[in-house]
Short mmCIF file of C-alpha atoms and ligand atoms in Angstrom, two decimals:
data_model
loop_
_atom_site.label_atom_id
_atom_site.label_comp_id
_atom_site.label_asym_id
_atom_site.label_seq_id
_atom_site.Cartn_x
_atom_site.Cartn_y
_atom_site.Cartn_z
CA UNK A 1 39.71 -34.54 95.59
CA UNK A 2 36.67 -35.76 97.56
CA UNK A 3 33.86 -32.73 97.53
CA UNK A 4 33.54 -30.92 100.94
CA UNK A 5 30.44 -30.26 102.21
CA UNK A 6 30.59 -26.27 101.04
CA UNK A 7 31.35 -27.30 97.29
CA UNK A 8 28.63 -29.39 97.15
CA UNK A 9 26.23 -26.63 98.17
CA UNK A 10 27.91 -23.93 95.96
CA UNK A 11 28.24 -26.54 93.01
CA UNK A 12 24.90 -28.22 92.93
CA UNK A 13 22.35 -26.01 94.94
CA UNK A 14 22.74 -22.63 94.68
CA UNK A 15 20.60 -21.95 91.60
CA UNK A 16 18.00 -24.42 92.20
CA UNK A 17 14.42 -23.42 90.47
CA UNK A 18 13.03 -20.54 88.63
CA UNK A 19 15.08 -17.40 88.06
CA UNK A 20 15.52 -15.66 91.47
CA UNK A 21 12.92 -12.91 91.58
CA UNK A 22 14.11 -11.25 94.96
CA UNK A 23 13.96 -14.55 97.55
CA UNK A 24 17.87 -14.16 97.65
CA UNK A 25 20.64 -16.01 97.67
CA UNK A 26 21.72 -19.05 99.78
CA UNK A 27 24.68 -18.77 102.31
CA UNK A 28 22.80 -17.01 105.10
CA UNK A 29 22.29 -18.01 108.36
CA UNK A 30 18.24 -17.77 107.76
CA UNK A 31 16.50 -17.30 104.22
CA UNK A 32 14.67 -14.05 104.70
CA UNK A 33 10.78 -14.16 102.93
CA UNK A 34 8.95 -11.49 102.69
CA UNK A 35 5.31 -12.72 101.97
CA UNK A 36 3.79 -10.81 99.83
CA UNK A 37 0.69 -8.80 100.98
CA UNK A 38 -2.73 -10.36 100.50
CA UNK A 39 -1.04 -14.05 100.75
CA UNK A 40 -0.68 -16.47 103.79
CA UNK A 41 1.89 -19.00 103.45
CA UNK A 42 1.27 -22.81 103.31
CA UNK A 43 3.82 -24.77 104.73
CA UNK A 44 4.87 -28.46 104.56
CA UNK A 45 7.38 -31.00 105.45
CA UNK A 46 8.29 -34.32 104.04
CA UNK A 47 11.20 -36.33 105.03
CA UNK A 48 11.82 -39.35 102.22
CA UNK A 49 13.89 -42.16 103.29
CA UNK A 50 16.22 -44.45 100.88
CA UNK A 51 14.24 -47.85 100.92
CA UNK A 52 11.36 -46.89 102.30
CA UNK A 53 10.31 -43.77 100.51
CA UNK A 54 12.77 -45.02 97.23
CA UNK A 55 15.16 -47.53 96.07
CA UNK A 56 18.22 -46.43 97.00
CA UNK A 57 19.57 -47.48 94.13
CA UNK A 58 17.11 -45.81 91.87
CA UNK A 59 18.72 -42.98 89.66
CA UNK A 60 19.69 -39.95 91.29
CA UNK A 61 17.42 -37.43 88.69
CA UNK A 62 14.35 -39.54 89.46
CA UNK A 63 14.96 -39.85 93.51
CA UNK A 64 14.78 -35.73 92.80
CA UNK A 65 11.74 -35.82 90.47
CA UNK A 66 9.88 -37.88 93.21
CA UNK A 67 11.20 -36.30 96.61
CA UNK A 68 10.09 -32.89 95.09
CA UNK A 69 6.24 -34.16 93.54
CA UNK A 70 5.66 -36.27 96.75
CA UNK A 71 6.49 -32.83 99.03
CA UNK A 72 4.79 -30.09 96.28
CA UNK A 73 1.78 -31.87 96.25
CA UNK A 74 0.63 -30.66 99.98
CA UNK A 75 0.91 -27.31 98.18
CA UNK A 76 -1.52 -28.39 95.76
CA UNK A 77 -3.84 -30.07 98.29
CA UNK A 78 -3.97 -26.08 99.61
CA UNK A 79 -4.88 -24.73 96.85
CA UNK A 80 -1.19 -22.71 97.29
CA UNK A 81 1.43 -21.70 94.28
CA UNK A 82 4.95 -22.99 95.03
CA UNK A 83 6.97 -20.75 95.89
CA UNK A 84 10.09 -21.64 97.46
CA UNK A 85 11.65 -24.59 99.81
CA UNK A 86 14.34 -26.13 101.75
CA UNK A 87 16.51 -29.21 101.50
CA UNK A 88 17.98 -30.99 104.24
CA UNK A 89 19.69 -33.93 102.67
CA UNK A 90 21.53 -36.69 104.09
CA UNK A 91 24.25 -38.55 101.97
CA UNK A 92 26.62 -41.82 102.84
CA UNK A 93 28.94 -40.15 100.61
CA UNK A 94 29.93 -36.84 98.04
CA UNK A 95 29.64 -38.60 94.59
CA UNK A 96 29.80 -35.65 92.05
CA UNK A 97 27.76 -38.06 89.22
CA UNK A 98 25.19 -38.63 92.01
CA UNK A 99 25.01 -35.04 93.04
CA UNK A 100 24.87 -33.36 89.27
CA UNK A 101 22.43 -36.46 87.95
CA UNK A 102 19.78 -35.25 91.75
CA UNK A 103 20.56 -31.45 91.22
CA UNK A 104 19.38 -31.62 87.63
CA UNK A 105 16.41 -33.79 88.57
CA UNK A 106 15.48 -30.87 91.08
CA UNK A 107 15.90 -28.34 88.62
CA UNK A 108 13.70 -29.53 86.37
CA UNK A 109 11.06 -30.56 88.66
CA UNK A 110 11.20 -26.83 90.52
CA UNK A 111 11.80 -24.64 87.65
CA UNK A 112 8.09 -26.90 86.20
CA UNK A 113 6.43 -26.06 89.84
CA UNK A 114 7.72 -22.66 90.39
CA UNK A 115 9.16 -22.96 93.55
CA UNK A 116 13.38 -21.58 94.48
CA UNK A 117 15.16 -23.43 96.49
CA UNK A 118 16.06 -20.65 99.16
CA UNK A 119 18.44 -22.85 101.76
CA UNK A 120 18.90 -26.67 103.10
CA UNK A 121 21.24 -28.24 105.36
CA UNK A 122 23.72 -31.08 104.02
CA UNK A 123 25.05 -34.13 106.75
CA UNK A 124 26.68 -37.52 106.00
CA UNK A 125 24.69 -40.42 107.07
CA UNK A 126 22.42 -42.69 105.49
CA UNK A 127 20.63 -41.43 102.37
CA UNK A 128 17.24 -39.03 102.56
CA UNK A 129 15.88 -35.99 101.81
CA UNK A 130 13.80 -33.67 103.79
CA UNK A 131 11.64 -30.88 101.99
CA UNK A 132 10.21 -28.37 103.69
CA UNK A 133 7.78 -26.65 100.66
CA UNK A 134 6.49 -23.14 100.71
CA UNK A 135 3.43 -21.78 98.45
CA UNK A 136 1.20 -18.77 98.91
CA UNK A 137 -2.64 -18.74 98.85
CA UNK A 138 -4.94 -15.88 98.97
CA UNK A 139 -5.43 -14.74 102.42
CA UNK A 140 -8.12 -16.93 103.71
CA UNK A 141 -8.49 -19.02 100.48
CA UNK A 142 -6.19 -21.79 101.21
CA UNK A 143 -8.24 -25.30 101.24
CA UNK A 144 -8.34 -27.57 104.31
CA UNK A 145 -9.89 -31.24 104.86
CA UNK A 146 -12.22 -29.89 107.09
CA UNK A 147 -14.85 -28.47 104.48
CA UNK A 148 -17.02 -30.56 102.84
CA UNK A 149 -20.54 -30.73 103.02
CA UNK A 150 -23.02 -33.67 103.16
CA UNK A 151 -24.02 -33.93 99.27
CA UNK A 152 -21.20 -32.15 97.27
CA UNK A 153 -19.84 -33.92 95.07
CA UNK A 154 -16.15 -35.70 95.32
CA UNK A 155 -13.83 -35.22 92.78
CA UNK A 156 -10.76 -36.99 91.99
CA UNK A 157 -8.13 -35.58 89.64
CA UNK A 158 -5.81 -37.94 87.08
CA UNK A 159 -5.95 -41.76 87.72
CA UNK A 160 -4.76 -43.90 90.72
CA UNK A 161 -3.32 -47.35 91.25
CA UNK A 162 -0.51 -46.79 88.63
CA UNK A 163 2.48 -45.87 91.16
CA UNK A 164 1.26 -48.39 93.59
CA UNK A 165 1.63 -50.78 90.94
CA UNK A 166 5.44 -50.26 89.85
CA UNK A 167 6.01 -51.10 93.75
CA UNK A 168 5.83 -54.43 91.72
CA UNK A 169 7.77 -54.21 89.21
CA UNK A 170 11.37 -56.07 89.06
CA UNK A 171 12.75 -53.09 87.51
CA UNK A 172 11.45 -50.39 89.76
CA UNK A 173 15.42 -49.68 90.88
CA UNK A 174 16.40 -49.44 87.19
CA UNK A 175 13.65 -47.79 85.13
CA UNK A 176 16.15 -48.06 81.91
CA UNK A 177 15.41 -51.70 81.84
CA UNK A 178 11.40 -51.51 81.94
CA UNK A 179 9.38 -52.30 78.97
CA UNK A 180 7.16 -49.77 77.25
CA UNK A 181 4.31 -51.64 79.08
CA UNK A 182 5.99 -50.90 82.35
CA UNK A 183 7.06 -47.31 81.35
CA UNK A 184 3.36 -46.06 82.64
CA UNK A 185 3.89 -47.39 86.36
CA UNK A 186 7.48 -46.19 86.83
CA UNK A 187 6.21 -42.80 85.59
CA UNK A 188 3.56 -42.13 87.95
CA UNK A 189 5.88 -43.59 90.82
CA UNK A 190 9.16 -41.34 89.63
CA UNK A 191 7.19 -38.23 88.08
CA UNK A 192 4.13 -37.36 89.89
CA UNK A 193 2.58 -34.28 88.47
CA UNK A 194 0.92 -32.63 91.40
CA UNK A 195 -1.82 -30.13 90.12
CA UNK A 196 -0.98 -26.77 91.59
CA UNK A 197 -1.65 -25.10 89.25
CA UNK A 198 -5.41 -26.53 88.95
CA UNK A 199 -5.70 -26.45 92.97
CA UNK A 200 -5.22 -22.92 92.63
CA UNK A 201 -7.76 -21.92 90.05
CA UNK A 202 -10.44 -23.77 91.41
CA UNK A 203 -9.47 -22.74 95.75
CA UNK A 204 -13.04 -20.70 95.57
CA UNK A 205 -15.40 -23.38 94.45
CA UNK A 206 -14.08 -25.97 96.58
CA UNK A 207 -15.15 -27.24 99.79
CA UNK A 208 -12.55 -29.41 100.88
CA UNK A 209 -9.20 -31.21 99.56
CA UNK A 210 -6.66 -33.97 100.62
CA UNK A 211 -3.52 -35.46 98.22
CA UNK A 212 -3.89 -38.69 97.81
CA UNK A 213 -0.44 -39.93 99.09
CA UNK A 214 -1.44 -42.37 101.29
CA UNK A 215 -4.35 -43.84 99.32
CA UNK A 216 -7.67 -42.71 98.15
CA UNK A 217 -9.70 -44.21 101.34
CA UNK A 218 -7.11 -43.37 103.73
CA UNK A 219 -6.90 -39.77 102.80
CA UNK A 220 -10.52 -39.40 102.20
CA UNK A 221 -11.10 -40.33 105.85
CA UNK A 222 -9.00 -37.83 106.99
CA UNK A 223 -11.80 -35.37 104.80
CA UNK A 224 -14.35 -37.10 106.25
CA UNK A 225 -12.95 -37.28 109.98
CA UNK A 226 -12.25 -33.28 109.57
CA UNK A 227 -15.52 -32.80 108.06
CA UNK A 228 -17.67 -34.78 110.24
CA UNK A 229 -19.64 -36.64 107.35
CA UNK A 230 -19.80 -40.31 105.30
CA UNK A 231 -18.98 -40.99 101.68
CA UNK A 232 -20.26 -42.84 98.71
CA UNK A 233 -17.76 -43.73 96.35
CA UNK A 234 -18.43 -45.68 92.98
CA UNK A 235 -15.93 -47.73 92.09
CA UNK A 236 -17.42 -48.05 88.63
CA UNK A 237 -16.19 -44.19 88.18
CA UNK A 238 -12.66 -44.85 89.79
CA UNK A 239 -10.52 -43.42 86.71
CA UNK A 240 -8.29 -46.75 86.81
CA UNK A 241 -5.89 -46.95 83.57
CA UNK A 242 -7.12 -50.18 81.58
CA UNK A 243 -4.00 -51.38 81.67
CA UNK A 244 -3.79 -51.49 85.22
CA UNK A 245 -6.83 -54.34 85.44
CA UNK A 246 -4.86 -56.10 82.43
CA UNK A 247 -1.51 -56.52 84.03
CA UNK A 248 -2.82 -57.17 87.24
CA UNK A 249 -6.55 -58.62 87.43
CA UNK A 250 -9.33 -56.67 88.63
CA UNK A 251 -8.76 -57.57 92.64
CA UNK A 252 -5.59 -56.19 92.61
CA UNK A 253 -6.19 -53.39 90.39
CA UNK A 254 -9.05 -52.25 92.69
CA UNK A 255 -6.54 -52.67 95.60
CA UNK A 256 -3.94 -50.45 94.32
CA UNK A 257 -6.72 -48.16 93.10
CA UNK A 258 -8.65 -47.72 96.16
CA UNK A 259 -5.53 -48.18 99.22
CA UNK A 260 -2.51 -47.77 97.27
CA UNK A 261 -1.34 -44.56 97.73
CA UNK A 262 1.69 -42.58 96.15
CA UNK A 263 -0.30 -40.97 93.41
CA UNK A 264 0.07 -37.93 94.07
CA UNK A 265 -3.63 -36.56 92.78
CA UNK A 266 -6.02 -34.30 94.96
CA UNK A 267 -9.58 -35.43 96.15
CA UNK A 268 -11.67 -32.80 96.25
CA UNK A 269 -15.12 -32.41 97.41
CA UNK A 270 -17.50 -29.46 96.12
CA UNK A 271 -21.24 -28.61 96.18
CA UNK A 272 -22.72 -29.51 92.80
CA UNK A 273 -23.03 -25.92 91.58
CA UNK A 274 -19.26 -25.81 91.28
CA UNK A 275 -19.61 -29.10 89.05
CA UNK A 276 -19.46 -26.88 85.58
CA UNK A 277 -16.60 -24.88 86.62
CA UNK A 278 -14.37 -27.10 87.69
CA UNK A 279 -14.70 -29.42 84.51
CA UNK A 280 -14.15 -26.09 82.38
CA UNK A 281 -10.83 -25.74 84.55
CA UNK A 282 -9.75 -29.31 83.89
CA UNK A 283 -10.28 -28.75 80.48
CA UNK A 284 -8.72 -25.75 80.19
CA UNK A 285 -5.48 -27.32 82.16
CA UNK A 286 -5.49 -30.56 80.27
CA UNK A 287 -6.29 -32.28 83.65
CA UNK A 288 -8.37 -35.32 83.86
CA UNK A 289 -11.03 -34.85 86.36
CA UNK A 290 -13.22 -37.73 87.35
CA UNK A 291 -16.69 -37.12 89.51
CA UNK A 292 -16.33 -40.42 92.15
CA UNK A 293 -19.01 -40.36 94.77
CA UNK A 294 -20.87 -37.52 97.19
CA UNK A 295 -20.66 -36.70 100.90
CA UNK A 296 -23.37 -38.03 103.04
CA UNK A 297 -24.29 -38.20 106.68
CA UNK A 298 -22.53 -40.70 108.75
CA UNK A 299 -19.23 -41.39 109.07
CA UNK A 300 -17.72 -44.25 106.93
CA UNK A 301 -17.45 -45.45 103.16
CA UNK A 302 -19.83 -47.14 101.23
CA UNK A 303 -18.68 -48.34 98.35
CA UNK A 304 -21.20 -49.02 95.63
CA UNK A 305 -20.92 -51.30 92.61
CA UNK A 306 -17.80 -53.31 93.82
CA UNK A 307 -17.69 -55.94 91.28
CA UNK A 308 -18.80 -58.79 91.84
CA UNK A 309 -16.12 -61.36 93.08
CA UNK A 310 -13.96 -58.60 94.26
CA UNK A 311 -13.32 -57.69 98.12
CA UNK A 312 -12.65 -54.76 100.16
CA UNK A 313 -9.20 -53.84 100.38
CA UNK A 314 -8.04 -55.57 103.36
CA UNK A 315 -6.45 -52.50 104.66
CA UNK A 316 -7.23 -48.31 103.44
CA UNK A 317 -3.64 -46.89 102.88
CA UNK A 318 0.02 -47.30 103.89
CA UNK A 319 1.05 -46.27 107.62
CA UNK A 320 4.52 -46.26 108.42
CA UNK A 321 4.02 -48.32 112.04
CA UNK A 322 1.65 -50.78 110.98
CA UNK A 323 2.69 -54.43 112.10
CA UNK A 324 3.50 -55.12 108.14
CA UNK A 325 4.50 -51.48 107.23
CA UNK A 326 7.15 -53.08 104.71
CA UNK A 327 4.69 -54.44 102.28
P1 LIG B 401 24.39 -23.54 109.31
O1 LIG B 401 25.47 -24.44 109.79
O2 LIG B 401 24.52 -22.13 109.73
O3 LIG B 401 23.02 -24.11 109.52
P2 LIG B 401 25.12 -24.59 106.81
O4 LIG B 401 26.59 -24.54 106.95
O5 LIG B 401 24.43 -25.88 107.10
O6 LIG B 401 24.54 -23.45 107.72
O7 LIG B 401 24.70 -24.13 105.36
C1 LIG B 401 25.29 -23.00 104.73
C2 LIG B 401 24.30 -22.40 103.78
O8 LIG B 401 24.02 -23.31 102.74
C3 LIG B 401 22.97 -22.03 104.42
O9 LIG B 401 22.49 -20.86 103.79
C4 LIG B 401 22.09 -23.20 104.05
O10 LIG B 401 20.73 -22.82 103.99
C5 LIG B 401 22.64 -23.62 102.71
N1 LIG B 401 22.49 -25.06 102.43
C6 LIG B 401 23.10 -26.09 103.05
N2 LIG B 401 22.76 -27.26 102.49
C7 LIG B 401 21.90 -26.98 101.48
C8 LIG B 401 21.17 -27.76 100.55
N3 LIG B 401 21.24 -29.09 100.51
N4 LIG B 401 20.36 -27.10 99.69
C9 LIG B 401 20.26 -25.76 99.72
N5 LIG B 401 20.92 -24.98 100.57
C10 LIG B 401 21.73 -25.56 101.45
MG1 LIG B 402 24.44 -27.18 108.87
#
């Protein structure tokens, strides 16, 4: 018998994420969350659409992995702990193997970040997910773009270009056919690892922090815009996997790199006193953490040692109404 709407919430989403420590069940009209005292709660939305955010053919467990990392990592750009969040998803139809293969995919990414899944809606229609992601900073502590200071340093944690690159890839729809070459890209494009859990310990020594989702110039404008300053960036530093300039030449490496998007990291600025304490927290976390460039006056990028040969990126991130928006 084909699943009705209620057994597909009561089958695949009531136990969604780390033990329930008091948020409650799901069935109510409203979740109900207190927020604890001395916390202010960060919230996000994120709507990802089948063949535009995803293949729509892409397996169900990894359409989870990536719907939850793309929507967590605003958390982690606030320096916030998950804590809960809602799913409004949209299906064409109830196919159980679909349904257990995404519920297990969410499972595993929300039990890793924390975060319970406390309610959701569920409508027919054409496949994508909404996720609306809670977290909880320290009253006052949570970071914002708006911060940085002409001469901290900028930060950028993990690499970038890799998920851009498995854009691609032939077998981006059907990871179980890449090569071990390929494995990297489809990785960072199906399993971002947001670092929340870095974000958090470093919120006090931090001046300002954006997610990279959109593309490392892109979202650093939005730092600079909010911060009123320029930037220096050198793209010698750029932590860009070797791998990346192999497969794909160093134009198009430096493309993906710099306007990308999709990877999921945080750029952070901070003044340079801070420098020694947030490497000691990268270390301690296992996170790669890459110094990049420094705030200055102004109000643009200036790229220094672009190599030579190699242009600008012709454009600094993805926007979803741009003439060519489908590239
Ligand atoms: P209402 O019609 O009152 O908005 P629904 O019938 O849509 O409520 O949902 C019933 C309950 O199931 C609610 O508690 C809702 O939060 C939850 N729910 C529905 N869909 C999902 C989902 N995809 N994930 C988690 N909870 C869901
Ligand atoms: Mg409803």
């Amino acid at each position: 018998m084909a699943l009705q709407e209620f057994d597909i919430i009561r089958r695949f989403f009531t136990d969604i994420g780390p033990a329930d420590d008091g948020l409650g069940a799901i069935g109510d009209d409203c979740a109900t969350l207190d927020i604890p005292a001395g916390f202010s709660l960060q919230v996000s939305v994120d709507t990802l659409n089948a063949d535009v955010h995803f293949p729509a053919t892409a397996p169900a467990e990894l359409i989870a992995t990536r719907a939850f990392a793309c929507c967590v990592s605003d958390l982690a750009a606030a320096g916030a702990k998950p804590w809960c969040f809602t799913l409004a998803l949209s299906l064409p139809e109830a196919q159980e193997s679909w349904l257990s293969a995404f519920a297990r995919g969410l499972q595993r990414a929300a039990s890793a970040s924390g975060a319970r899944l406390v309610g959701g809606d569920t409508t027919r229609g054409p496949l994508a997910l909404t996720l609306q992601v809670m977290g909880l900073a320290a009253t006052g502590a949570a970071l914002r773009r708006g911060g940085a200071v002409v001469a901290d340093d900028i930060w950028l944690t993990g690499e970038t270009g890799l998920a851009r690159a498995a854009l691609e890839l032939p077998v981006l729809a059907s990871p179980a056919a890449a090569s071990d070459e390929q494995r990297c890209y489809l990785d960072a494009y199906y399993r971002p690892r947001p670092v929340h859990g870095f974000a958090h310990a470093i919120a006090g020594c931090v001046s300002a922090a954006v997610d990279i989702s959109d593309g490392l110039l892109a979202d650093l404008q939005h730092v600079l815009a909010a911060s009123r300053c320029g930037a220096t960036i050198d793209v010698k530093a750029l932590p860009v996997h070797s791998q990346l300039r192999d497969d794909f030449g160093e134009q198009r490496a430096l493309d993906f790199a710099l306007a990308g998007g999709d990877d999921y990291q945080l750029l952070l600025t901070a003044p340079t006193s801070s420098a020694a304490t947030l490497e000691a927290q990268a270390d301690r976390l296992g996170i790669k953490l890459t110094r990049i460039g420094e705030i200055t006056e102004g109000d643009g990028v200036n790229l220094k040692h672009l190599p030579k040969g190699v242009a600008l990126p012709a454009r600094a991130g993805y926007q979803h109404f741009a003439a060519d928006a489908d590239a």
